[in-house]
Coordinates of C-alpha atoms and ligand atoms in Angstrom, one line a residue:
X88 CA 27.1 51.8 190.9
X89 CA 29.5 53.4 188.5
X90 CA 32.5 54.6 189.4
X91 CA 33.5 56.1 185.9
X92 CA 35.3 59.5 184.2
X93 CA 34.1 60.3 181.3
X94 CA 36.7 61.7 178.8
X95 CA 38.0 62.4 175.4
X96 CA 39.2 59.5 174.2
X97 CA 37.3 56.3 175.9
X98 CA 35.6 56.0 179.0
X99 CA 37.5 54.7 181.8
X100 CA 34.5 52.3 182.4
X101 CA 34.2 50.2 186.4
X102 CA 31.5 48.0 186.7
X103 CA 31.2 46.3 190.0
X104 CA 30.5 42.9 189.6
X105 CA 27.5 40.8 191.5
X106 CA 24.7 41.2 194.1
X107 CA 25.9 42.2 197.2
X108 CA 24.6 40.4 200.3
X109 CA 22.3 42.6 202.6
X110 CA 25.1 43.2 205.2
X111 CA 27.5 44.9 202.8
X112 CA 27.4 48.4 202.1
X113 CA 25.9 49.4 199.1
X114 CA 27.3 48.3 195.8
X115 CA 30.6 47.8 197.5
X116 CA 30.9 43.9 197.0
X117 CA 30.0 44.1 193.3
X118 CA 33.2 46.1 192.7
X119 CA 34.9 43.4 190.8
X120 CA 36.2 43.4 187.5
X121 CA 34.8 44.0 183.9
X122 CA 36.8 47.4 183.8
X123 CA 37.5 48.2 180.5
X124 CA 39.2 50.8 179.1
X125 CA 38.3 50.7 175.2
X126 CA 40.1 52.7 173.2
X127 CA 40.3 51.8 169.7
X128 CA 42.8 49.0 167.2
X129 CA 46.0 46.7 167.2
X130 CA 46.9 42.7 166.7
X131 CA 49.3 40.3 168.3
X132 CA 52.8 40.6 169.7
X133 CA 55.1 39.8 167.3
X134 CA 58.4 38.0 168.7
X135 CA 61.4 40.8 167.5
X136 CA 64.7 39.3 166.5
X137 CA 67.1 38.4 168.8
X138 CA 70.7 36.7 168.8
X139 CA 69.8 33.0 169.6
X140 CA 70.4 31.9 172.8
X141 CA 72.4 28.9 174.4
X142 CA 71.9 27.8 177.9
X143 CA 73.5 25.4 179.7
X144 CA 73.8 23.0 182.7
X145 CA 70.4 24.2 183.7
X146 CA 67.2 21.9 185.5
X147 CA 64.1 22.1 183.4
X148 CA 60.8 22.3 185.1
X149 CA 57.8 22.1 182.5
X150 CA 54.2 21.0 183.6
X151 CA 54.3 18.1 181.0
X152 CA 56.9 16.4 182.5
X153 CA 56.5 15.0 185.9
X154 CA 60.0 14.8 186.8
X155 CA 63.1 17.9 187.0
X156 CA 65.1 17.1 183.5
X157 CA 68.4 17.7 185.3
X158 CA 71.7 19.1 183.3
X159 CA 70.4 19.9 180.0
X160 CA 70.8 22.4 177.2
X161 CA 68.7 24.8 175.9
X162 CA 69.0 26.5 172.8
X163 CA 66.7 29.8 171.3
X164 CA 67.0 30.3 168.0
X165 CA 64.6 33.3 166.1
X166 CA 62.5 33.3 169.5
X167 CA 61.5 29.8 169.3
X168 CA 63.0 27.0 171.5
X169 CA 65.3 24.9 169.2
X170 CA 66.6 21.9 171.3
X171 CA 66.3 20.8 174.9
X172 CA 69.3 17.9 175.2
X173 CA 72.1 17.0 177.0
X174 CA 75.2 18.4 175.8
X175 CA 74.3 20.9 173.2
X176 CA 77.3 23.3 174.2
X177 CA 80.0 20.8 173.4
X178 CA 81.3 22.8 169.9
X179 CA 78.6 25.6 170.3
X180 CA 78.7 29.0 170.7
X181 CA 82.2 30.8 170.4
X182 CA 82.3 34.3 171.2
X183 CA 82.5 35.3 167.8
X184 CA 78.8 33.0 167.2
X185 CA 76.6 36.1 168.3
X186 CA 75.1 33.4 170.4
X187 CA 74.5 34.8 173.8
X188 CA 75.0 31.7 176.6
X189 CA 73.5 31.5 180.0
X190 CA 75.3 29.7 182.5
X191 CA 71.8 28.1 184.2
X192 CA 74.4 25.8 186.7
X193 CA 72.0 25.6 190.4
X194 CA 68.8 27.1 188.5
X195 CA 65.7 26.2 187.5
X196 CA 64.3 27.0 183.7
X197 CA 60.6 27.0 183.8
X198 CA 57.7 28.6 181.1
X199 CA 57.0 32.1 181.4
X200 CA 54.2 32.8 183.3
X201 CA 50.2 33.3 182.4
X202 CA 48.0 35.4 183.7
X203 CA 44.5 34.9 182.0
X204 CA 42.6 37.8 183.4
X205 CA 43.5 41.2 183.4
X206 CA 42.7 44.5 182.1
X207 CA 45.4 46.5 180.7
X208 CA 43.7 49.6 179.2
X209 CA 44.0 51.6 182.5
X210 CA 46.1 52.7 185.2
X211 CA 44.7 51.2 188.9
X212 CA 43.4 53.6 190.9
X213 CA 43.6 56.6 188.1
X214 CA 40.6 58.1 186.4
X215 CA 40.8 58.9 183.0
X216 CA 40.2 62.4 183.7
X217 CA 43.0 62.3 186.9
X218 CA 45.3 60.6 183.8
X219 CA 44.7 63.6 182.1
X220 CA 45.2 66.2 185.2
X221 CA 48.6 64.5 185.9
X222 CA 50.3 63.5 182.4
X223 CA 53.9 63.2 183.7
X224 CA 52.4 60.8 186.6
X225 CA 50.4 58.7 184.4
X226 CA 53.0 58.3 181.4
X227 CA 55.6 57.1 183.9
X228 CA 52.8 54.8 185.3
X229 CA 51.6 53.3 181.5
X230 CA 55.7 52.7 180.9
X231 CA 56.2 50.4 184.2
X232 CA 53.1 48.5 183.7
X233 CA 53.8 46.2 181.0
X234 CA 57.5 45.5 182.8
X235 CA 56.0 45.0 186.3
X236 CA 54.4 41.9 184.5
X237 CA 57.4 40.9 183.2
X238 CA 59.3 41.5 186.3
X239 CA 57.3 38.6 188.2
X240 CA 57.4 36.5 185.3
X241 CA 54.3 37.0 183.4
X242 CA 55.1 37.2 180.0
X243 CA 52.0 36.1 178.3
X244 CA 48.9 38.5 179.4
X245 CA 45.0 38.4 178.7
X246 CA 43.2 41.3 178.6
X247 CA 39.2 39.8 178.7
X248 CA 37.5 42.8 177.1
X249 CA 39.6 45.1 174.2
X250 CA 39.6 45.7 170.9
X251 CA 42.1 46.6 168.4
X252 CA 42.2 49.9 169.0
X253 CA 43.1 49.2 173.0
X254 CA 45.8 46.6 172.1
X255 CA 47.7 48.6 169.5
X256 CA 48.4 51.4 172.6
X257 CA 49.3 48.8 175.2
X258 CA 51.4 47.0 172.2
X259 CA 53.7 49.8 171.7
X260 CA 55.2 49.3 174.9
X261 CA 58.7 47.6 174.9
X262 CA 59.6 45.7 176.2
X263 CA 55.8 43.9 176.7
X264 CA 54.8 40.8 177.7
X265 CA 52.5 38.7 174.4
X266 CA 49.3 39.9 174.9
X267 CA 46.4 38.3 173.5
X268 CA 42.5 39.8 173.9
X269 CA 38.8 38.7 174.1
X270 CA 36.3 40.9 172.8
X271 CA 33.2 41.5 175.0
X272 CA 29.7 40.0 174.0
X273 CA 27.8 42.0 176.6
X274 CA 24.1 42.1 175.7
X275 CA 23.2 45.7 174.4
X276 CA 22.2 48.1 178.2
X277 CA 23.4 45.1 180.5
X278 CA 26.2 44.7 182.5
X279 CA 29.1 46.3 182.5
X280 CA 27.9 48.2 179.6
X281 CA 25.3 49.7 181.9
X282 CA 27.6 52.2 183.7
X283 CA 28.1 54.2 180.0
X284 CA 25.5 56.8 179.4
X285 CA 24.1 56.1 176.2
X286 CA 25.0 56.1 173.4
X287 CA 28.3 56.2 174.0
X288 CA 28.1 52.7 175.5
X289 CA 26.9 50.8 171.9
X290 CA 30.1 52.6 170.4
X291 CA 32.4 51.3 173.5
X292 CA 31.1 48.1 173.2
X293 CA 31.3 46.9 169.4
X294 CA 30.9 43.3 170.0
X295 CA 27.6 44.1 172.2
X296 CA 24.7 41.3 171.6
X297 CA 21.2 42.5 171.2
X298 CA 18.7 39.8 171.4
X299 CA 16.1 39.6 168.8
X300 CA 12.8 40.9 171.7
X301 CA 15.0 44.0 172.1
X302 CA 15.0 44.6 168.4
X303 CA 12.1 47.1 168.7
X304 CA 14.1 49.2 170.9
X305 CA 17.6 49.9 169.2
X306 CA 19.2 53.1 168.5
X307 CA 19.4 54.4 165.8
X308 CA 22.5 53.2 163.6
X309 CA 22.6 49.7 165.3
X310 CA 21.6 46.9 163.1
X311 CA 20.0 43.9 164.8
X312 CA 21.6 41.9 162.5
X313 CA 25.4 42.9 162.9
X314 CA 24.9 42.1 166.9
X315 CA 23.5 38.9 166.8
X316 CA 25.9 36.1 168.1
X317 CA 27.0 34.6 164.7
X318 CA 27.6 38.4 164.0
X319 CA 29.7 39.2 167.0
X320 CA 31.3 36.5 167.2
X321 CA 32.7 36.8 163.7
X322 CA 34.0 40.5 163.5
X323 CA 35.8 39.6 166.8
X324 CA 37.6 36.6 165.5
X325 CA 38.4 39.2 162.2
X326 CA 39.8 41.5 164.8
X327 CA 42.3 39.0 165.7
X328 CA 40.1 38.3 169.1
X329 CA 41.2 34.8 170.6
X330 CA 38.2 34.6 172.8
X331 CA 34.6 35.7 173.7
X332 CA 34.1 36.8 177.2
X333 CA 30.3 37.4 178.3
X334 CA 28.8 38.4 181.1
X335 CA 25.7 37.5 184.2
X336 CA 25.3 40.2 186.5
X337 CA 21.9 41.3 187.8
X338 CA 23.7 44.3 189.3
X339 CA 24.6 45.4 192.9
X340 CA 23.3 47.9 195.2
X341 CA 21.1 50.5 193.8
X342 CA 21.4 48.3 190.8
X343 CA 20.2 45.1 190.7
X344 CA 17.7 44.6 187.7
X345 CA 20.0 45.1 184.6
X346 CA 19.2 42.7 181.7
X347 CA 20.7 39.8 181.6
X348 CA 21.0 37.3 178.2
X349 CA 18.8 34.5 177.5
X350 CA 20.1 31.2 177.8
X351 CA 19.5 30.4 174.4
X352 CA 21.4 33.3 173.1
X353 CA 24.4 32.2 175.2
X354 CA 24.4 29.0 173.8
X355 CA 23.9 30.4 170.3
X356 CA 26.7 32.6 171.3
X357 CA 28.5 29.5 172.4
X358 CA 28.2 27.7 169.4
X359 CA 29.5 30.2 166.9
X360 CA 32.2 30.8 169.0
X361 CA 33.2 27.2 169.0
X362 CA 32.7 27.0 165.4
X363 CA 35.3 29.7 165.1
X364 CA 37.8 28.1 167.9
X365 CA 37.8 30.8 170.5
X366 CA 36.9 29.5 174.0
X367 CA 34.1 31.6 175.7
X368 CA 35.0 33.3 179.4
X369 CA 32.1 33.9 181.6
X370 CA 31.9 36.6 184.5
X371 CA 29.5 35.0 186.6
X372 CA 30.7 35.2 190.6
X373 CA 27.3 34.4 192.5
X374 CA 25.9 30.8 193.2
X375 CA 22.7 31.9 190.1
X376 CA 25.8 32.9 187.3
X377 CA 27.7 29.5 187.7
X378 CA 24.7 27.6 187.6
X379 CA 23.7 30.0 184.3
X380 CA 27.6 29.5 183.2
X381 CA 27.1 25.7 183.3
X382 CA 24.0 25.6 181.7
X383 CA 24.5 27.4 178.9
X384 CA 27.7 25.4 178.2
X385 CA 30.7 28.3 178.8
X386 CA 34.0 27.2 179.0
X387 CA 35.7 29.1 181.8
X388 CA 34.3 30.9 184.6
X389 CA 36.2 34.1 185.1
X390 CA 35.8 34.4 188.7
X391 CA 35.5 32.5 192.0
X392 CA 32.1 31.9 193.6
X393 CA 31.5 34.5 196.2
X394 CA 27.7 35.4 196.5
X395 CA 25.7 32.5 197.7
X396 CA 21.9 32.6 198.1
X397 CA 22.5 30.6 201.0
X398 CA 25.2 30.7 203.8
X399 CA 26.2 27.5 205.2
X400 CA 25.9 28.3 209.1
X401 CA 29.6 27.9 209.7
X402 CA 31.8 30.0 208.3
X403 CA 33.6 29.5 205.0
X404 CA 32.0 25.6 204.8
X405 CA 30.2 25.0 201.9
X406 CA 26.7 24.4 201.8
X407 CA 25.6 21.3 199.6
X408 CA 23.6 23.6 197.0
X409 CA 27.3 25.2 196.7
X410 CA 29.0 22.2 196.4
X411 CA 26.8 20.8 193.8
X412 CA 27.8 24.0 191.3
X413 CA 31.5 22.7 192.2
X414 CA 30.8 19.1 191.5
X415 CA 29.7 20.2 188.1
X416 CA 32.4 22.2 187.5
X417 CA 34.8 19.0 188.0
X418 CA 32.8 17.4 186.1
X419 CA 32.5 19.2 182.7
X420 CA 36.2 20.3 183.5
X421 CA 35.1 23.7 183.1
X422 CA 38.3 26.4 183.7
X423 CA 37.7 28.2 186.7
X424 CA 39.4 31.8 187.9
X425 CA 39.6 31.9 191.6
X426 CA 40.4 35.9 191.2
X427 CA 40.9 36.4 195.2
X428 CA 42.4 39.5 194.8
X429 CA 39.4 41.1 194.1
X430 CA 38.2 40.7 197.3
X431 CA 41.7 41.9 199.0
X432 CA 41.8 44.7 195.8
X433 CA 39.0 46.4 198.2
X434 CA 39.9 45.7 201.4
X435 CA 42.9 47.4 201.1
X436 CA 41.9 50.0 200.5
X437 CA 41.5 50.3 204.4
X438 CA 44.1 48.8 205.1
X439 CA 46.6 52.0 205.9
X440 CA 50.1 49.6 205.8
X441 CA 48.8 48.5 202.0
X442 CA 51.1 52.0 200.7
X443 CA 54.0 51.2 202.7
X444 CA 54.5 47.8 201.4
X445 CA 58.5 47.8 200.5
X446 CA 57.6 45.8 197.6
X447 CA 55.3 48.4 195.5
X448 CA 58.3 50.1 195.1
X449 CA 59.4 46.7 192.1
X450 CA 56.4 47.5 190.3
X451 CA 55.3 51.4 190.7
X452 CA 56.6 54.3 190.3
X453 CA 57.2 56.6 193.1
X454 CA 55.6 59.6 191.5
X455 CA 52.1 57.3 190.9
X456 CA 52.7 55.6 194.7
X457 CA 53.3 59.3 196.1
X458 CA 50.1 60.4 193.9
X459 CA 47.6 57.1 195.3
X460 CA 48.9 58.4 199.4
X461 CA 47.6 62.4 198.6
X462 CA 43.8 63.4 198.8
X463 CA 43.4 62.9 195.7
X464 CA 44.4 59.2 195.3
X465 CA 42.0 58.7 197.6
X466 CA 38.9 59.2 195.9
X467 CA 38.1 55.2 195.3
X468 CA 38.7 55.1 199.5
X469 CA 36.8 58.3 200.0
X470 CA 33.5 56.7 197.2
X471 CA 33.7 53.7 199.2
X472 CA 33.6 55.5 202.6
X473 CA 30.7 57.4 201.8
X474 CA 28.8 54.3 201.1
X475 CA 29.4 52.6 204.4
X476 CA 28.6 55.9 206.4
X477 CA 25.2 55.9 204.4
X478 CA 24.6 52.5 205.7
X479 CA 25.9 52.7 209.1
X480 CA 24.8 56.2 210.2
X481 CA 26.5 57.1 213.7
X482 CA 29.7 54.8 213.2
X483 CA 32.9 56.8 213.4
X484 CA 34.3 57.4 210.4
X485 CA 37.4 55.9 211.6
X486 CA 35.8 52.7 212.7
X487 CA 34.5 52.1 208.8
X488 CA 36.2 49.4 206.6
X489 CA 35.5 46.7 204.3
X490 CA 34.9 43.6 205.5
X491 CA 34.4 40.8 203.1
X492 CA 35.5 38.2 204.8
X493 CA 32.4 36.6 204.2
X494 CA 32.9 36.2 200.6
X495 CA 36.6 35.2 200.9
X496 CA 35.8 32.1 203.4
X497 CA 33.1 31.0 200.4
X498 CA 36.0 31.8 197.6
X499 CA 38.7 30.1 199.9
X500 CA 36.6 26.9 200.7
X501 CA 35.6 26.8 197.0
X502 CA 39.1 26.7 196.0
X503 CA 40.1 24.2 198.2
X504 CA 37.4 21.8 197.1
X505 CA 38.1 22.4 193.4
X506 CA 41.9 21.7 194.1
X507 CA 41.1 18.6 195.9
X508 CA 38.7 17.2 193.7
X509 CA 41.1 18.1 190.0
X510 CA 39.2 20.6 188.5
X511 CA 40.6 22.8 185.9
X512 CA 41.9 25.7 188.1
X513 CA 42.9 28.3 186.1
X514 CA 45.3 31.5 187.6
X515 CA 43.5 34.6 186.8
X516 CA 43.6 37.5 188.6
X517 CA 41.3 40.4 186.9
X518 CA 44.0 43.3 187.6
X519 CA 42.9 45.4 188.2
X520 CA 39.1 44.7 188.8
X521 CA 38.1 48.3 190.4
X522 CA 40.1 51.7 190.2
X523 CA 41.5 50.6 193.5
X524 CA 45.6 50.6 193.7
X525 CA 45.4 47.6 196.0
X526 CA 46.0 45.4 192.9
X527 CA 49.1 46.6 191.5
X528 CA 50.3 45.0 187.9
X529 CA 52.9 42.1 188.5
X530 CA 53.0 42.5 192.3
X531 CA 48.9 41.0 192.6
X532 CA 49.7 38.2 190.5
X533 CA 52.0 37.6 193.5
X534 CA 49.9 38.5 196.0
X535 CA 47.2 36.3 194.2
X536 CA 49.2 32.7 194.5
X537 CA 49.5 33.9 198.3
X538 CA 46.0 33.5 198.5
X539 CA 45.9 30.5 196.4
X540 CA 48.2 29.0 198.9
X541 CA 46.2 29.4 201.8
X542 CA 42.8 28.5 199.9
X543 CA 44.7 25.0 199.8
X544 CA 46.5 25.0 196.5
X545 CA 49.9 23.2 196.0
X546 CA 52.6 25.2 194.4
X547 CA 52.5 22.3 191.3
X548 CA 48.9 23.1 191.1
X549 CA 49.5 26.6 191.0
X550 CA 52.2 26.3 188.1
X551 CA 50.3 24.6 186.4
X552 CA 47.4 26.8 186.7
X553 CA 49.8 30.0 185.6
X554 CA 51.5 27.3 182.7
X555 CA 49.6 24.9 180.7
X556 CA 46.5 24.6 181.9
X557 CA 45.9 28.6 181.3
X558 CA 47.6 28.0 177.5
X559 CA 44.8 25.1 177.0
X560 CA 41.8 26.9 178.0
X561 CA 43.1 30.0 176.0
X562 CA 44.5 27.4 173.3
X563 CA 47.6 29.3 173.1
X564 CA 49.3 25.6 174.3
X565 CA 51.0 25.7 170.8
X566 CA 52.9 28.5 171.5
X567 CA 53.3 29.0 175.1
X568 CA 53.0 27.1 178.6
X569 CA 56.2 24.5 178.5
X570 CA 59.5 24.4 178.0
X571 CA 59.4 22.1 174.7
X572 CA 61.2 22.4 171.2
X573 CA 59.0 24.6 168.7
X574 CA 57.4 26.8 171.6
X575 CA 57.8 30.3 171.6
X576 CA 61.1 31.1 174.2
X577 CA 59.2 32.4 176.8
X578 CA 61.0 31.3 179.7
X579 CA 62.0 32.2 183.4
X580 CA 65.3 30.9 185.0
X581 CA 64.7 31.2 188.8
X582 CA 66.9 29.9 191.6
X583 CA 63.6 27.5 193.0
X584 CA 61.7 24.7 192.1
X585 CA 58.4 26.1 191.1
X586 CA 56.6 22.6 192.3
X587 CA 58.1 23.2 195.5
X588 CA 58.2 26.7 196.8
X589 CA 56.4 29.7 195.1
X590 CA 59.3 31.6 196.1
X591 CA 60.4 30.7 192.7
X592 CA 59.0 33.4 191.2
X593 CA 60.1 35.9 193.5
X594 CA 63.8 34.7 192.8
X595 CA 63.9 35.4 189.1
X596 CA 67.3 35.3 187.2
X597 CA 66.2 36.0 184.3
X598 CA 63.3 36.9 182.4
X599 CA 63.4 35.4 178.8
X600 CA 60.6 37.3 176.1
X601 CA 60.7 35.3 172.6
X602 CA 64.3 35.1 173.4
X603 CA 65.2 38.1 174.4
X604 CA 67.1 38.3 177.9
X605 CA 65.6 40.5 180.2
X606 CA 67.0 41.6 183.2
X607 CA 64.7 41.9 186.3
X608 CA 66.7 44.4 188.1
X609 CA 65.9 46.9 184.4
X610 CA 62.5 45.9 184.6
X611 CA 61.6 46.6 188.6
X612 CA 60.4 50.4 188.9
X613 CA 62.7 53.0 189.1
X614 CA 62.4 53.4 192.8
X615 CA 63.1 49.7 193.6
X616 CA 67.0 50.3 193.9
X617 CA 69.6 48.0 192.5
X618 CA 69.3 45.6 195.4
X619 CA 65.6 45.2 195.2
X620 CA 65.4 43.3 192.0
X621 CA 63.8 39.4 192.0
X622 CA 67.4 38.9 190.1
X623 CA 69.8 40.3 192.5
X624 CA 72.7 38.3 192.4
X625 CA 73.8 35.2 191.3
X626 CA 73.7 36.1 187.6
X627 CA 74.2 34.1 185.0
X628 CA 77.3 35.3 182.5
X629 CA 76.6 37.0 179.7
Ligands
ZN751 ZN1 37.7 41.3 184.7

């Protein structure tokens, strides 16, 4: 089902991801992720310079060390940690230096945070064609987004399907969190290229793989040979890609027979991706896409299990076929994205307290929360209503709501097991993974280690998963994920011990960009108030 607005510039493309089970409504449960809005050229964050930075007294918390490093010195010199030690401000850092210090006495310094799934090209909940209805609305909107990251701590984003074009718009935000991308080897008319009307689809999807039986059929101007998986592969990496991320979907509701690639091109795929040292993401959320995922040799799995062919018979266990796929994730230490919010992302949608949450106002502004509570905001809602009237004829409108708490037991208990067992969790949240509002940028990355809580995690495993684990899979561990000498200075101070209380990251002193200082309370939303920022009080001298 395509929920899409064709415009000038770029579609602003939804798929929906997965099968849906018999008892949900049409098309609804596949809403997930693979949203792309591809627009057109760009490259890497580039650290600015800053004054260096000095700060002192402070308890470092990195996920290489096992134990708090208690009152050392840091010091940030051209964006780039310089030395973590004792004593470094003995002689350092007159006024007159140009070196800005940090008083970090009582807090915690910690990496910057990871978020390894997201989609940046689009505002949640906005069409392309509403963007362009309400300019004043949406500009505000595209100008929060990047700092409602920041303000929860994530600054290091990526965006699973761009291209150069895409990256250079979100780029010229500032400030913006480092944002790396993956380009998308969809094959050529699967998923989520599906929901373009041709040909405008080959065009939105230039690293689209078209397997040599479907040769016979291309349009005109594609070349067999430039979308073969060596091909692909290799005009991504030029396009300063650092990943692949391909897809398994069979489709949902009235679609469920969309094309999906051989095994062998996958691991051809694979193989030239590996050659070239990008790491291959997977969007595979149903019991037959993980098995296809591990098969074929991916390397994460962008999403948590949530369709199975069979149900265990009590709720939210897991049967043994399901636990198998798990045990072989452990095993081949395969990165796998839980992505709960999702699931909640549509929910919430009926959930009428979900626009009066106080803390929307941190990361939206009010004009774009004022426009998501009028009719027309609630067009997503409305879509999704319509579909559960069609399959429960005679049920009050008022008495209609997603309900997929079937799916989030399976997601829940999967998590757990993988947490228990050591698997390579990885935090990704795919925000946002439908035009639905209920996964706001920055505040669903909270809202996701919530759910990560609950599904069993420990807040060590979920710092990790945000921190180094997320910098290995996207081998970006060189420049970002610990606090260690060489490392890029993205860093949080917080008042908390991230491997004891999440709260950590809702109690952020500071946010620190390739060292650069930055200021939660200038980075929440407009509407948030001066008392509503994660750094509040308790400042650190400037
Ligand atoms: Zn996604």
């Amino acid at each position: 089902m395509a929920r899409r607005a064709p415009g000038a510039d770029g579609p602003l493309m939804v798929a929906m991801l997965q099968t849906s089970p018999p008892r949900y409504p049409a098309g609804l449960l596949g809403l997930a992720c693979a949203v792309g809005l591809l627009l057109g050229h760009s490259g890497q964050s580039q650290a600015a310079a800053f004054g260096d930075l000095l700060i002192v007294h402070v308890s470092v918390v990195s996920p290489e060390r096992s134990a708090v490093l208690r009152n050392v010195d840091v010091t940030v010199h051209d964006g780039r940690i310089a030395a973590v030690a004792a004593g470094l401000q003995s002689g350092a850092a007159p006024a007159s230096s140009g070196i800005r210090t940090l008083d970090g006495s009582g807090l915690y310094l910690i990496p910057g945070l990871i978020d390894s799934h997201v989609h940046l090209g689009w505002i949640p909940g906005m069409t392309e064609e509403q963007e362009h209805a309400h300019p004043d609305i949406a500009q505000a909107a595209r100008a929060q987004i990047p700092r409602s990251y920041l303000y929860f701590g994530f600054t290091t984003l990526i965006d699973l399907i761009s291209t150069p074009t895409a990256m250079a718009r979100w780029q010229a935000h500032d400030p913006v969190p480092d944002t790396y991308f993956c380009g998308a080897a969809a094959l050529m008319d699967g998923y989520p290229s599906n929901y373009l009307a041709k040909p405008e689809r080959y065009a939105q999807f230039p690293y689209m793989i078209v397997e040599p039986d479907s040769a016979a059929a291309l349009p005109p101007g594609i070349e067999a040979a430039a979308h073969s998986p060596q091909a692909v592969v290799a005009r991504m990496k030029a396009d300063g890609a650092i990943c692949v991320k391909t897809f398994f979907e069979r489709g949902f509701g009235a679609v469920h027979d969309l094309p999906v690639p051989q095994a062998s091109t996958v691991r051809a795929l694979v193989q030239a991706a590996h050659a070239a040292g990008l790491p291959v993401l997977m969007h595979a959320n149903s019991d037959e896409a993980q098995r296809f995922a591990l098969d074929t040799g991916v390397d994460i799995i962008a999403h948590g299990l949530w369709n199975t062919t069979e149900r265990s018979a009590t709720p939210g266990e897991l049967t043994p076929a399901t636990k198998a796929i798990l045990d072989r994730v452990i095993a081949g230490k395969v990165g796998w994205q839980p992505t709960m919010q999702v699931l909640y992302g549509l929910q919430n949608l009926f959930n009428a307290g979900f626009l009066s949450d106080p803390m929307l106002a941190r990361v939206l502004p009010q004009s774009l929360m004022d426009w998501y509570a009028a009719p027309e905001g609630q067009w997503f809602h409305d879509e999704i209503l319509a579909d559960l009237a069609k399959d429960a004829p005679g049920t009050p409108r008022a008495d209609l709501r997603v309900d997929l708490s079937g799916p989030i037991g399976t997601v829940k208990a999967a998590t757990e097991y993988l947490a228990g067992h050591g698997a390579r969790l990885l935090f990704g949240t795919d925000t946002p993974s439908a035009p639905t509002y209920a996964n706001p940028p920055g505040l669903n990355q909270w809202l996701e280690m919530h759910n990560l809580l609950d599904a069993g995690m420990t807040p060590t495993q979920i710092f990790e998963a945000a921190t180094l684990a997320n910098a290995r899979a996207l081998k970006l561990d060189a420049e970002v994920g610990t606090v260690q000498v060489g490392k890029r200075a993205n860093l949080l101070l917080v008042r908390a011990d991230p491997r004891r209380t999440i709260d950590a990251y809702t109690s952020i002193v500071e946010v620190i960009l390739g060292g650069r200082v930055l200021d939660p309370r200038q980075l929440a939303a407009a509407g948030a108030g001066a008392g509503a920022g994660a750094g509040a009080a308790a400042r650190a001298a400037p």
